[in-house]
């Protein structure tokens, strides 16, 4: 069979038809509204694009097809970002379409060097390796990791506790490759039993492993017990939060909702969402607010985990003060940095346990690499309130005492961080028995952005076999079990509380222990394939 089909003289518009179809299939396969379930389309979404790349054509023409397809993909999956900031949304879509095209640069080179077939069977390694490498740097948005498209397909993706989301990506790419082979066979009027058996096996194996996983974990009861958690969803419009409400107004909303939840449900932990306290409550200027909050905790006799804005001051001669990203407070003569943070406060007045967000949304919360080039800070797309957050570096596990299980350890993830698998595994390896996530997705109105964000959290639960308590400002507030199933949820854009028992676990999955094994192996294979292709280029 000739891998490189002769070029057909098509009009420019017609040549982009198949790439357009792939972009649409990829975009609509990602999670959107709960009643839309098109994730299976990702299993064949690359086939039209790959068909269009079989023919011999200039490198630039082929790459334009790829970039166009990824642009359509990014636009459909991420258009809702523009609801928060139009310039930021457009930049996000353009940047993601470029970064998603990078694996195809290597694909097209291999096609030129060794032919279409060799490039095709290299694609799963190239794509998986690049997805992982892209996630390791600050410029990464990382939202459109291909495996995220399957977040709702719980029964088929339980093997993520071995491979992580990278294994799902790898599996999807291989299925697309085999599907293309089946299509080509059909066009040529032949059937290859081994190929059809491979396709069937790629469907059967995830189903088989899923059945084993659900059998092992049902009923969902942990031998380590559980902890009762109340989530507070205040439904405060984030666009107005920093303007119309005073600190006292905001705290009154939380006191009212929390007091009711404590009285009715008697929880062992209460959680407030991201930046629930939008001022520096741990700073001496706000000591009255902190004192009032501590008095309430003593009255409720329950620990509180809350998002808040933190500020840290540095001595003028310290290394931190001399770094490129700190700010200077003239009246006090002190250098400082602010953080998107969370803290755990206990009724016994112990020092707050504080976590500073590590992965910050590029350009919205922090401009990448601003610590090296401070002038980049002018390019931030601030949504509202405080921007230019500092970047955390530690993975603290927070501890509190429960009534039935003694000391309980949890990890708090802040919003966008839930898309980073390695961050969550670091918390779990440090001893977290369950996960908490605080977020504010109210910027995206009634789009499917918040639903998409909530779906991705399911993958982190499966990968680490940890339940999650997810607390949002306007939704989606929910409890997710270790199999990725939502078992309690509050309707979005309603001021409510939700209480449920969260199972505890200390077991480490294979993926938690070795989170980068598969993508690192894919990177090695990709390097070998590219080197072999370069040194053994096919002769014209």
Short mmCIF file of C-alpha atoms in Angstrom, two decimals:
data_model
loop_
_atom_site.label_atom_id
_atom_site.label_comp_id
_atom_site.label_asym_id
_atom_site.label_seq_id
_atom_site.Cartn_x
_atom_site.Cartn_y
_atom_site.Cartn_z
CA UNK A 1 0.00 0.00 0.00
CA UNK A 2 1.34 3.45 -0.88
CA UNK A 3 1.48 5.54 2.29
CA UNK A 4 1.97 8.86 0.55
CA UNK A 5 -0.95 9.38 -1.75
CA UNK A 6 -0.44 11.69 -4.76
CA UNK A 7 -1.53 15.22 -4.16
CA UNK A 8 -4.99 16.07 -5.36
CA UNK A 9 -5.67 19.49 -6.76
CA UNK A 10 -8.34 20.74 -4.43
CA UNK A 11 -9.45 24.26 -3.67
CA UNK A 12 -8.14 25.75 -0.43
CA UNK A 13 -11.56 25.53 1.21
CA UNK A 14 -12.07 21.86 0.31
CA UNK A 15 -8.62 20.86 1.58
CA UNK A 16 -9.60 22.08 5.05
CA UNK A 17 -12.82 20.08 5.24
CA UNK A 18 -11.36 17.02 6.98
CA UNK A 19 -9.26 19.08 9.44
CA UNK A 20 -12.41 21.06 10.25
CA UNK A 21 -14.27 17.83 10.98
CA UNK A 22 -11.51 16.63 13.33
CA UNK A 23 -11.51 19.94 15.17
CA UNK A 24 -15.28 19.77 15.66
CA UNK A 25 -15.18 16.15 16.85
CA UNK A 26 -12.39 16.90 19.34
CA UNK A 27 -14.15 20.01 20.64
CA UNK A 28 -17.54 18.43 21.23
CA UNK A 29 -16.00 15.30 22.76
CA UNK A 30 -14.84 17.34 25.77
CA UNK A 31 -17.14 17.61 28.80
CA UNK A 32 -19.78 20.31 28.51
CA UNK A 33 -23.28 20.31 30.01
CA UNK A 34 -24.25 17.14 31.92
CA UNK A 35 -26.89 16.13 29.37
CA UNK A 36 -24.33 16.20 26.51
CA UNK A 37 -22.32 12.96 26.36
CA UNK A 38 -20.16 12.86 23.23
CA UNK A 39 -16.86 11.68 24.72
CA UNK A 40 -16.76 8.57 22.50
CA UNK A 41 -16.15 10.84 19.50
CA UNK A 42 -12.59 11.37 20.77
CA UNK A 43 -11.89 7.73 19.88
CA UNK A 44 -12.11 8.59 16.15
CA UNK A 45 -11.68 12.37 16.16
CA UNK A 46 -8.18 12.37 14.67
CA UNK A 47 -9.07 10.10 11.75
CA UNK A 48 -10.28 12.84 9.35
CA UNK A 49 -7.21 15.00 10.02
CA UNK A 50 -4.86 12.06 9.54
CA UNK A 51 -6.61 11.13 6.29
CA UNK A 52 -5.99 14.65 5.02
CA UNK A 53 -2.29 14.36 5.86
CA UNK A 54 -1.65 11.18 3.84
CA UNK A 55 -0.95 12.98 0.61
CA UNK A 56 2.38 14.53 -0.40
CA UNK A 57 2.26 18.29 0.04
CA UNK A 58 4.53 21.09 1.25
CA UNK A 59 5.30 21.07 4.97
CA UNK A 60 3.71 24.49 5.45
CA UNK A 61 0.43 23.44 3.83
CA UNK A 62 0.19 20.35 6.01
CA UNK A 63 0.94 22.28 9.17
CA UNK A 64 -1.72 24.87 8.35
CA UNK A 65 -4.26 22.05 8.25
CA UNK A 66 -3.12 20.86 11.68
CA UNK A 67 -3.18 24.32 13.21
CA UNK A 68 -6.62 25.04 11.75
CA UNK A 69 -7.96 21.80 13.21
CA UNK A 70 -6.51 22.56 16.64
CA UNK A 71 -7.88 26.12 16.46
CA UNK A 72 -11.38 24.77 15.89
CA UNK A 73 -10.86 22.27 18.72
CA UNK A 74 -9.67 24.96 21.15
CA UNK A 75 -12.42 27.39 20.18
CA UNK A 76 -15.21 24.89 20.83
CA UNK A 77 -13.73 23.56 24.09
CA UNK A 78 -12.56 26.90 25.56
CA UNK A 79 -14.74 29.70 24.13
CA UNK A 80 -16.21 30.28 27.58
CA UNK A 81 -12.92 31.71 28.90
CA UNK A 82 -13.77 34.86 26.92
CA UNK A 83 -16.75 35.49 29.21
CA UNK A 84 -14.31 36.46 31.96
CA UNK A 85 -11.85 38.38 29.79
CA UNK A 86 -12.18 38.71 26.02
CA UNK A 87 -8.48 39.46 25.36
CA UNK A 88 -7.45 36.66 27.72
CA UNK A 89 -9.90 34.24 26.13
CA UNK A 90 -8.68 34.95 22.62
CA UNK A 91 -5.06 34.64 23.72
CA UNK A 92 -5.86 31.33 25.44
CA UNK A 93 -7.48 29.86 22.34
CA UNK A 94 -4.68 30.98 20.03
CA UNK A 95 -1.96 29.76 22.39
CA UNK A 96 -3.62 26.39 22.98
CA UNK A 97 -4.11 25.83 19.25
CA UNK A 98 -0.40 26.39 18.70
CA UNK A 99 0.75 24.17 21.58
CA UNK A 100 -1.63 21.40 20.51
CA UNK A 101 -0.05 21.53 17.05
CA UNK A 102 3.49 20.93 18.28
CA UNK A 103 3.33 17.08 18.26
CA UNK A 104 2.30 17.24 14.63
CA UNK A 105 5.48 19.15 13.78
CA UNK A 106 7.38 16.01 14.78
CA UNK A 107 4.76 13.86 13.01
CA UNK A 108 5.24 15.76 9.76
CA UNK A 109 9.00 15.52 10.01
CA UNK A 110 8.81 11.76 10.49
CA UNK A 111 6.40 11.53 7.60
CA UNK A 112 8.92 13.32 5.38
CA UNK A 113 11.83 11.20 6.62
CA UNK A 114 10.28 7.74 6.89
CA UNK A 115 6.82 7.89 5.35
CA UNK A 116 3.25 8.27 6.56
CA UNK A 117 2.93 4.83 8.13
CA UNK A 118 5.98 5.25 10.36
CA UNK A 119 4.82 8.71 11.41
CA UNK A 120 1.34 7.38 12.15
CA UNK A 121 2.56 4.71 14.57
CA UNK A 122 4.81 7.29 16.25
CA UNK A 123 1.96 9.73 16.95
CA UNK A 124 0.71 8.23 20.27
CA UNK A 125 4.22 8.53 21.72
CA UNK A 126 4.80 12.02 20.34
CA UNK A 127 1.47 13.39 21.54
CA UNK A 128 1.60 11.84 25.03
CA UNK A 129 5.20 12.96 25.59
CA UNK A 130 4.43 16.51 24.49
CA UNK A 131 1.27 16.78 26.63
CA UNK A 132 3.31 15.87 29.68
CA UNK A 133 6.29 18.10 28.80
CA UNK A 134 3.96 21.03 28.13
CA UNK A 135 2.42 20.66 31.60
CA UNK A 136 5.82 21.02 33.27
CA UNK A 137 6.29 24.73 32.51
CA UNK A 138 4.54 27.89 33.74
CA UNK A 139 3.17 28.90 30.34
CA UNK A 140 1.01 25.79 30.20
CA UNK A 141 -2.74 26.05 30.43
CA UNK A 142 -2.94 22.27 30.12
CA UNK A 143 -6.73 22.21 30.07
CA UNK A 144 -7.06 20.32 26.81
CA UNK A 145 -5.09 17.24 27.79
CA UNK A 146 -6.75 14.69 25.51
CA UNK A 147 -7.49 12.21 28.31
CA UNK A 148 -9.66 14.86 30.01
CA UNK A 149 -12.25 14.28 27.29
CA UNK A 150 -13.14 10.96 28.93
CA UNK A 151 -13.72 12.32 32.44
CA UNK A 152 -17.40 11.32 32.48
CA UNK A 153 -16.76 7.83 31.12
CA UNK A 154 -16.01 6.46 34.58
CA UNK A 155 -16.41 2.78 33.82
CA UNK A 156 -13.90 2.90 30.94
CA UNK A 157 -11.13 4.93 32.61
CA UNK A 158 -10.54 3.16 35.91
CA UNK A 159 -7.09 2.13 34.65
CA UNK A 160 -6.06 5.74 35.35
CA UNK A 161 -5.02 4.47 38.80
CA UNK A 162 -2.14 2.78 36.93
CA UNK A 163 -1.38 5.17 34.07
CA UNK A 164 -2.98 8.46 35.07
CA UNK A 165 -4.62 10.69 32.49
CA UNK A 166 -1.57 10.13 30.29
CA UNK A 167 -2.61 6.51 29.77
CA UNK A 168 -6.05 7.64 28.63
CA UNK A 169 -4.47 10.00 26.11
CA UNK A 170 -2.13 7.23 24.91
CA UNK A 171 -5.05 4.78 24.56
CA UNK A 172 -7.17 7.25 22.59
CA UNK A 173 -4.37 8.03 20.15
CA UNK A 174 -3.72 4.33 19.52
CA UNK A 175 -7.42 3.70 18.93
CA UNK A 176 -7.48 6.54 16.40
CA UNK A 177 -4.49 5.00 14.63
CA UNK A 178 -6.20 1.61 14.45
CA UNK A 179 -9.49 3.20 13.38
CA UNK A 180 -7.67 4.88 10.50
CA UNK A 181 -6.23 1.52 9.46
CA UNK A 182 -9.72 -0.02 9.52
CA UNK A 183 -11.04 2.84 7.37
CA UNK A 184 -8.25 2.39 4.84
CA UNK A 185 -8.91 -1.35 4.69
CA UNK A 186 -12.58 -0.71 4.07
CA UNK A 187 -11.73 1.64 1.21
CA UNK A 188 -9.55 -1.06 -0.30
CA UNK A 189 -12.15 -3.79 0.24
CA UNK A 190 -10.20 -5.97 2.65
CA UNK A 191 -10.44 -7.08 6.27
CA UNK A 192 -7.53 -7.91 8.56
CA UNK A 193 -8.65 -10.16 11.45
CA UNK A 194 -5.64 -9.20 13.61
CA UNK A 195 -6.42 -5.52 13.19
CA UNK A 196 -10.09 -6.03 14.06
CA UNK A 197 -9.02 -8.10 17.06
CA UNK A 198 -6.79 -5.25 18.21
CA UNK A 199 -9.68 -2.80 17.97
CA UNK A 200 -11.93 -5.14 19.98
CA UNK A 201 -9.23 -5.64 22.58
CA UNK A 202 -8.80 -1.90 23.06
CA UNK A 203 -12.49 -1.69 23.92
CA UNK A 204 -12.64 -4.85 26.02
CA UNK A 205 -9.59 -4.28 28.25
CA UNK A 206 -10.77 -0.98 29.82
CA UNK A 207 -14.21 -2.51 30.37
CA UNK A 208 -12.69 -5.57 32.02
CA UNK A 209 -10.46 -3.51 34.30
CA UNK A 210 -13.35 -1.19 35.12
CA UNK A 211 -15.44 -4.15 36.18
CA UNK A 212 -12.66 -5.39 38.47
CA UNK A 213 -12.16 -1.91 39.96
CA UNK A 214 -15.84 -1.39 40.73
CA UNK A 215 -16.14 -4.88 42.21
CA UNK A 216 -13.17 -4.21 44.50
CA UNK A 217 -14.45 -0.83 45.64
CA UNK A 218 -18.17 -1.59 46.07
CA UNK A 219 -19.84 -0.87 48.31
CA UNK A 220 -18.00 2.43 48.73
CA UNK A 221 -17.03 1.94 52.35
CA UNK A 222 -13.56 2.71 53.62
CA UNK A 223 -12.01 0.56 56.32
CA UNK A 224 -10.32 3.74 57.49
CA UNK A 225 -13.65 5.40 58.22
CA UNK A 226 -15.02 8.68 56.95
CA UNK A 227 -15.36 12.31 57.96
CA UNK A 228 -18.50 14.44 57.75
CA UNK A 229 -17.90 17.60 55.70
CA UNK A 230 -20.14 20.61 55.04
CA UNK A 231 -19.58 22.68 51.89
CA UNK A 232 -20.76 26.29 51.79
CA UNK A 233 -21.76 27.73 48.40
CA UNK A 234 -22.51 31.45 49.01
CA UNK A 235 -23.48 32.35 45.43
CA UNK A 236 -21.75 35.72 45.46
CA UNK A 237 -21.31 37.23 41.99
CA UNK A 238 -17.53 37.47 41.56
CA UNK A 239 -17.82 40.55 39.35
CA UNK A 240 -19.54 42.39 42.23
CA UNK A 241 -17.76 40.72 45.13
CA UNK A 242 -14.77 43.06 45.08
CA UNK A 243 -16.87 46.20 44.48
CA UNK A 244 -20.29 46.10 46.11
CA UNK A 245 -19.64 44.01 49.20
CA UNK A 246 -17.68 45.08 52.25
CA UNK A 247 -15.62 42.60 54.25
CA UNK A 248 -18.35 42.54 56.89
CA UNK A 249 -21.06 41.87 54.28
CA UNK A 250 -19.15 38.90 52.89
CA UNK A 251 -18.37 37.42 56.29
CA UNK A 252 -22.02 37.76 57.35
CA UNK A 253 -23.08 35.60 54.39
CA UNK A 254 -20.67 32.86 55.41
CA UNK A 255 -21.54 33.09 59.12
CA UNK A 256 -25.24 32.72 58.35
CA UNK A 257 -24.87 29.73 56.02
CA UNK A 258 -22.25 28.01 58.17
CA UNK A 259 -24.21 28.47 61.38
CA UNK A 260 -27.21 26.80 59.80
CA UNK A 261 -25.14 23.88 58.47
CA UNK A 262 -23.47 23.33 61.86
CA UNK A 263 -26.81 23.37 63.65
CA UNK A 264 -28.54 20.99 61.24
CA UNK A 265 -25.74 18.61 60.20
CA UNK A 266 -23.07 18.71 62.93
CA UNK A 267 -20.09 18.42 60.51
CA UNK A 268 -16.49 17.64 61.42
CA UNK A 269 -15.12 20.09 58.83
CA UNK A 270 -16.58 23.12 57.07
CA UNK A 271 -15.22 24.34 53.72
CA UNK A 272 -15.59 27.77 52.15
CA UNK A 273 -14.64 28.35 48.46
CA UNK A 274 -11.68 30.03 46.76
CA UNK A 275 -10.98 33.60 47.97
CA UNK A 276 -14.05 33.33 50.19
CA UNK A 277 -12.25 35.88 52.37
CA UNK A 278 -11.02 38.41 49.77
CA UNK A 279 -8.86 40.42 52.15
CA UNK A 280 -5.68 39.77 54.17
CA UNK A 281 -7.39 38.43 57.26
CA UNK A 282 -4.10 37.16 58.75
CA UNK A 283 -2.53 40.63 58.50
CA UNK A 284 -2.60 42.75 61.67
CA UNK A 285 -4.76 45.36 59.92
CA UNK A 286 -7.63 42.87 59.89
CA UNK A 287 -7.16 41.40 63.36
CA UNK A 288 -10.77 42.24 64.27
CA UNK A 289 -12.09 40.03 61.48
CA UNK A 290 -9.79 37.18 62.50
CA UNK A 291 -10.83 37.50 66.14
CA UNK A 292 -14.52 37.39 65.15
CA UNK A 293 -13.92 34.31 62.99
CA UNK A 294 -12.11 32.49 65.78
CA UNK A 295 -14.96 33.23 68.18
CA UNK A 296 -17.41 31.75 65.68
CA UNK A 297 -15.27 28.62 65.30
CA UNK A 298 -15.23 28.12 69.05
CA UNK A 299 -19.01 28.49 69.13
CA UNK A 300 -19.45 26.02 66.26
CA UNK A 301 -16.67 23.73 67.55
CA UNK A 302 -15.66 22.75 64.03
CA UNK A 303 -12.52 23.31 61.90
CA UNK A 304 -12.79 25.57 58.86
CA UNK A 305 -10.92 25.29 55.56
CA UNK A 306 -11.28 28.46 53.51
CA UNK A 307 -9.81 30.19 50.50
CA UNK A 308 -8.45 33.66 51.27
CA UNK A 309 -6.00 36.32 50.12
CA UNK A 310 -2.70 36.14 51.99
CA UNK A 311 0.13 38.62 52.29
CA UNK A 312 3.69 37.88 53.38
CA UNK A 313 6.22 40.57 54.32
CA UNK A 314 9.97 40.24 53.81
CA UNK A 315 12.92 41.91 55.50
CA UNK A 316 14.58 44.40 53.08
CA UNK A 317 17.82 42.42 53.21
CA UNK A 318 16.24 39.01 52.64
CA UNK A 319 16.70 37.03 49.46
CA UNK A 320 12.94 37.20 48.83
CA UNK A 321 12.95 41.01 48.97
CA UNK A 322 15.70 41.13 46.37
CA UNK A 323 13.86 38.86 43.92
CA UNK A 324 12.19 40.34 40.89
CA UNK A 325 8.52 39.85 41.75
CA UNK A 326 7.99 41.35 45.20
CA UNK A 327 6.26 44.67 45.78
CA UNK A 328 7.27 47.54 48.04
CA UNK A 329 5.08 49.20 50.66
CA UNK A 330 6.34 52.75 51.08
CA UNK A 331 4.66 53.72 54.38
CA UNK A 332 5.95 50.67 56.24
CA UNK A 333 9.19 50.31 54.29
CA UNK A 334 8.51 46.61 53.82
CA UNK A 335 8.63 44.31 50.83
CA UNK A 336 5.72 41.95 50.38
CA UNK A 337 4.04 39.41 48.13
CA UNK A 338 0.39 38.42 47.94
CA UNK A 339 -0.97 34.93 47.38
CA UNK A 340 -4.12 33.12 46.35
CA UNK A 341 -4.22 30.88 49.40
CA UNK A 342 -6.23 28.58 51.62
CA UNK A 343 -6.02 27.97 55.35
CA UNK A 344 -7.28 25.51 57.92
CA UNK A 345 -8.40 27.10 61.19
CA UNK A 346 -9.29 24.97 64.22
CA UNK A 347 -11.43 25.91 67.23
CA UNK A 348 -8.44 25.56 69.59
CA UNK A 349 -6.81 28.75 68.26
CA UNK A 350 -3.74 27.00 66.89
CA UNK A 351 -1.74 28.78 64.21
CA UNK A 352 -3.51 28.58 60.83
CA UNK A 353 -2.25 25.92 58.42
CA UNK A 354 -1.70 27.82 55.16
CA UNK A 355 -1.24 26.73 51.56
CA UNK A 356 -0.19 29.09 48.76
CA UNK A 357 -1.44 28.21 45.30
CA UNK A 358 1.39 26.79 43.16
CA UNK A 359 -0.11 26.59 39.67
CA UNK A 360 -1.53 30.00 38.76
CA UNK A 361 -3.60 30.73 35.66
CA UNK A 362 -1.19 32.19 33.07
CA UNK A 363 -1.66 35.95 32.59
CA UNK A 364 -4.86 36.06 34.66
CA UNK A 365 -3.30 35.31 38.06
CA UNK A 366 0.39 35.56 37.23
CA UNK A 367 2.42 36.30 34.12
CA UNK A 368 4.75 33.34 33.45
CA UNK A 369 8.42 33.93 34.27
CA UNK A 370 7.75 37.37 35.75
CA UNK A 371 10.24 36.52 38.51
CA UNK A 372 12.98 36.66 35.89
CA UNK A 373 11.57 39.53 33.80
CA UNK A 374 9.55 41.83 36.13
CA UNK A 375 8.42 44.09 33.28
CA UNK A 376 6.21 41.24 32.01
CA UNK A 377 3.80 41.99 34.87
CA UNK A 378 2.15 44.70 32.76
CA UNK A 379 0.69 42.00 30.50
CA UNK A 380 -1.62 40.49 33.13
CA UNK A 381 -5.33 40.13 32.35
CA UNK A 382 -6.78 40.83 35.78
CA UNK A 383 -10.35 39.64 36.25
CA UNK A 384 -11.12 41.69 39.35
CA UNK A 385 -9.75 42.31 42.79
CA UNK A 386 -6.13 41.30 43.35
CA UNK A 387 -3.86 40.18 40.51
CA UNK A 388 -0.20 39.30 40.18
CA UNK A 389 -0.26 36.60 42.84
CA UNK A 390 2.89 35.09 44.24
CA UNK A 391 3.68 31.47 43.49
CA UNK A 392 3.68 28.88 46.25
CA UNK A 393 6.28 26.13 46.48
CA UNK A 394 5.25 23.69 49.24
CA UNK A 395 2.71 20.85 49.37
CA UNK A 396 1.47 21.02 52.97
CA UNK A 397 -1.01 18.43 54.22
CA UNK A 398 -3.51 19.97 56.63
CA UNK A 399 -4.54 18.15 59.80
CA UNK A 400 -7.59 18.38 62.03
CA UNK A 401 -9.23 16.21 64.68
CA UNK A 402 -12.39 14.33 63.85
CA UNK A 403 -14.84 12.82 66.31
CA UNK A 404 -14.51 9.21 65.13
CA UNK A 405 -11.14 8.96 63.39
CA UNK A 406 -8.79 11.10 65.45
CA UNK A 407 -6.32 13.10 63.36
CA UNK A 408 -7.36 13.36 59.71
CA UNK A 409 -5.09 14.60 56.93
CA UNK A 410 -6.37 16.42 53.88
CA UNK A 411 -4.94 18.27 50.90
CA UNK A 412 -6.39 21.45 49.49
CA UNK A 413 -6.30 22.13 45.76
CA UNK A 414 -7.15 25.62 44.57
CA UNK A 415 -9.28 25.90 41.42
CA UNK A 416 -7.23 25.51 38.22
CA UNK A 417 -4.70 23.30 40.02
CA UNK A 418 -7.05 20.36 39.66
CA UNK A 419 -5.92 19.87 36.05
CA UNK A 420 -2.33 19.12 37.15
CA UNK A 421 -2.00 15.41 37.98
CA UNK A 422 1.48 15.59 39.51
CA UNK A 423 0.45 18.30 41.98
CA UNK A 424 -2.33 16.13 43.38
CA UNK A 425 -0.12 13.04 43.60
CA UNK A 426 2.44 15.08 45.59
CA UNK A 427 -0.23 15.88 48.19
CA UNK A 428 -1.37 12.27 48.36
CA UNK A 429 2.17 10.97 48.76
CA UNK A 430 2.55 13.43 51.63
CA UNK A 431 -0.28 11.66 53.46
CA UNK A 432 -3.60 13.22 52.36
CA UNK A 433 -6.45 10.82 53.16
CA UNK A 434 -8.99 12.75 51.07
CA UNK A 435 -8.92 15.75 48.74
CA UNK A 436 -10.55 19.12 48.98
CA UNK A 437 -10.89 21.63 46.18
CA UNK A 438 -11.93 25.27 46.53
CA UNK A 439 -12.82 27.20 43.41
CA UNK A 440 -14.68 30.16 41.96
CA UNK A 441 -16.08 29.45 38.50
CA UNK A 442 -18.62 32.25 38.63
CA UNK A 443 -16.67 34.24 36.04
CA UNK A 444 -18.05 31.96 33.34
CA UNK A 445 -21.75 32.62 33.90
CA UNK A 446 -23.99 29.76 32.74
CA UNK A 447 -21.55 28.40 30.16
CA UNK A 448 -20.34 24.81 30.38
CA UNK A 449 -16.95 25.97 31.68
CA UNK A 450 -17.77 25.19 35.33
CA UNK A 451 -19.13 21.75 34.38
CA UNK A 452 -15.99 21.01 32.37
CA UNK A 453 -13.80 22.04 35.30
CA UNK A 454 -15.77 19.86 37.69
CA UNK A 455 -15.54 16.87 35.34
CA UNK A 456 -11.74 17.02 35.25
CA UNK A 457 -11.62 16.68 39.05
CA UNK A 458 -13.04 13.16 38.67
CA UNK A 459 -9.80 12.04 37.05
CA UNK A 460 -7.74 13.13 40.07
CA UNK A 461 -9.99 11.03 42.30
CA UNK A 462 -9.60 7.92 40.14
CA UNK A 463 -5.85 8.33 39.70
CA UNK A 464 -5.21 8.48 43.45
CA UNK A 465 -8.26 6.57 44.76
CA UNK A 466 -9.20 9.50 46.94
CA UNK A 467 -12.63 11.01 47.52
CA UNK A 468 -12.98 14.76 47.02
CA UNK A 469 -15.03 17.52 48.61
CA UNK A 470 -15.35 20.25 45.97
CA UNK A 471 -16.53 23.65 47.21
CA UNK A 472 -17.35 26.40 44.68
CA UNK A 473 -18.58 29.96 45.03
CA UNK A 474 -21.45 29.60 42.56
CA UNK A 475 -21.12 25.90 41.59
CA UNK A 476 -20.30 23.18 40.88
CA UNK A 477 -20.22 22.21 44.58
CA UNK A 478 -20.14 18.44 44.93
CA UNK A 479 -18.74 15.31 46.57
CA UNK A 480 -16.88 12.85 44.32
CA UNK A 481 -15.91 9.34 45.37
CA UNK A 482 -12.69 7.46 44.60
CA UNK A 483 -14.23 5.95 41.45
CA UNK A 484 -14.97 9.37 39.96
CA UNK A 485 -18.70 9.31 40.72
CA UNK A 486 -20.55 12.38 42.05
CA UNK A 487 -22.67 11.28 45.00
CA UNK A 488 -23.96 14.64 46.27
CA UNK A 489 -24.26 18.00 44.52
CA UNK A 490 -25.74 21.51 44.93
CA UNK A 491 -27.47 23.19 41.95
CA UNK A 492 -25.30 25.99 40.64
CA UNK A 493 -26.07 29.68 41.25
CA UNK A 494 -27.89 28.96 44.49
CA UNK A 495 -26.83 29.92 48.02
CA UNK A 496 -26.84 26.56 49.83
CA UNK A 497 -24.83 24.17 51.94
CA UNK A 498 -24.18 20.49 51.34
CA UNK A 499 -23.10 17.89 53.90
CA UNK A 500 -21.91 14.33 53.28
CA UNK A 501 -19.54 11.71 54.61
CA UNK A 502 -16.19 11.55 52.81
CA UNK A 503 -14.36 8.18 52.89
CA UNK A 504 -10.73 8.19 54.04
CA UNK A 505 -7.87 6.21 52.51
CA UNK A 506 -4.12 5.92 52.94
CA UNK A 507 -3.47 3.42 50.12
CA UNK A 508 -1.20 4.62 47.32
CA UNK A 509 -2.02 3.58 43.77
CA UNK A 510 0.63 2.62 41.24
CA UNK A 511 0.06 5.92 39.49
CA UNK A 512 0.43 7.92 42.71
CA UNK A 513 3.80 6.25 43.33
CA UNK A 514 5.05 6.63 39.74
CA UNK A 515 3.08 9.50 38.17
CA UNK A 516 5.48 10.25 35.34
CA UNK A 517 6.44 6.72 34.31
CA UNK A 518 4.32 6.46 31.16
CA UNK A 519 4.92 9.97 29.74
CA UNK A 520 8.64 9.76 30.47
CA UNK A 521 8.77 6.44 28.63
CA UNK A 522 6.83 8.01 25.75
CA UNK A 523 9.34 10.88 25.70
CA UNK A 524 12.25 8.43 25.46
CA UNK A 525 10.57 6.49 22.65
CA UNK A 526 9.77 9.76 20.86
CA UNK A 527 13.39 10.85 21.08
CA UNK A 528 14.58 7.52 19.69
CA UNK A 529 12.06 7.63 16.84
CA UNK A 530 13.01 11.18 15.88
CA UNK A 531 16.74 10.40 16.05
CA UNK A 532 16.28 7.23 13.98
CA UNK A 533 14.16 9.10 11.47
CA UNK A 534 16.74 11.84 11.08
CA UNK A 535 19.72 9.53 10.63
CA UNK A 536 17.90 7.00 8.47
CA UNK A 537 15.88 9.30 6.28
CA UNK A 538 14.28 7.50 3.39
CA UNK A 539 15.93 8.05 0.08
CA UNK A 540 13.94 9.90 -2.49
#
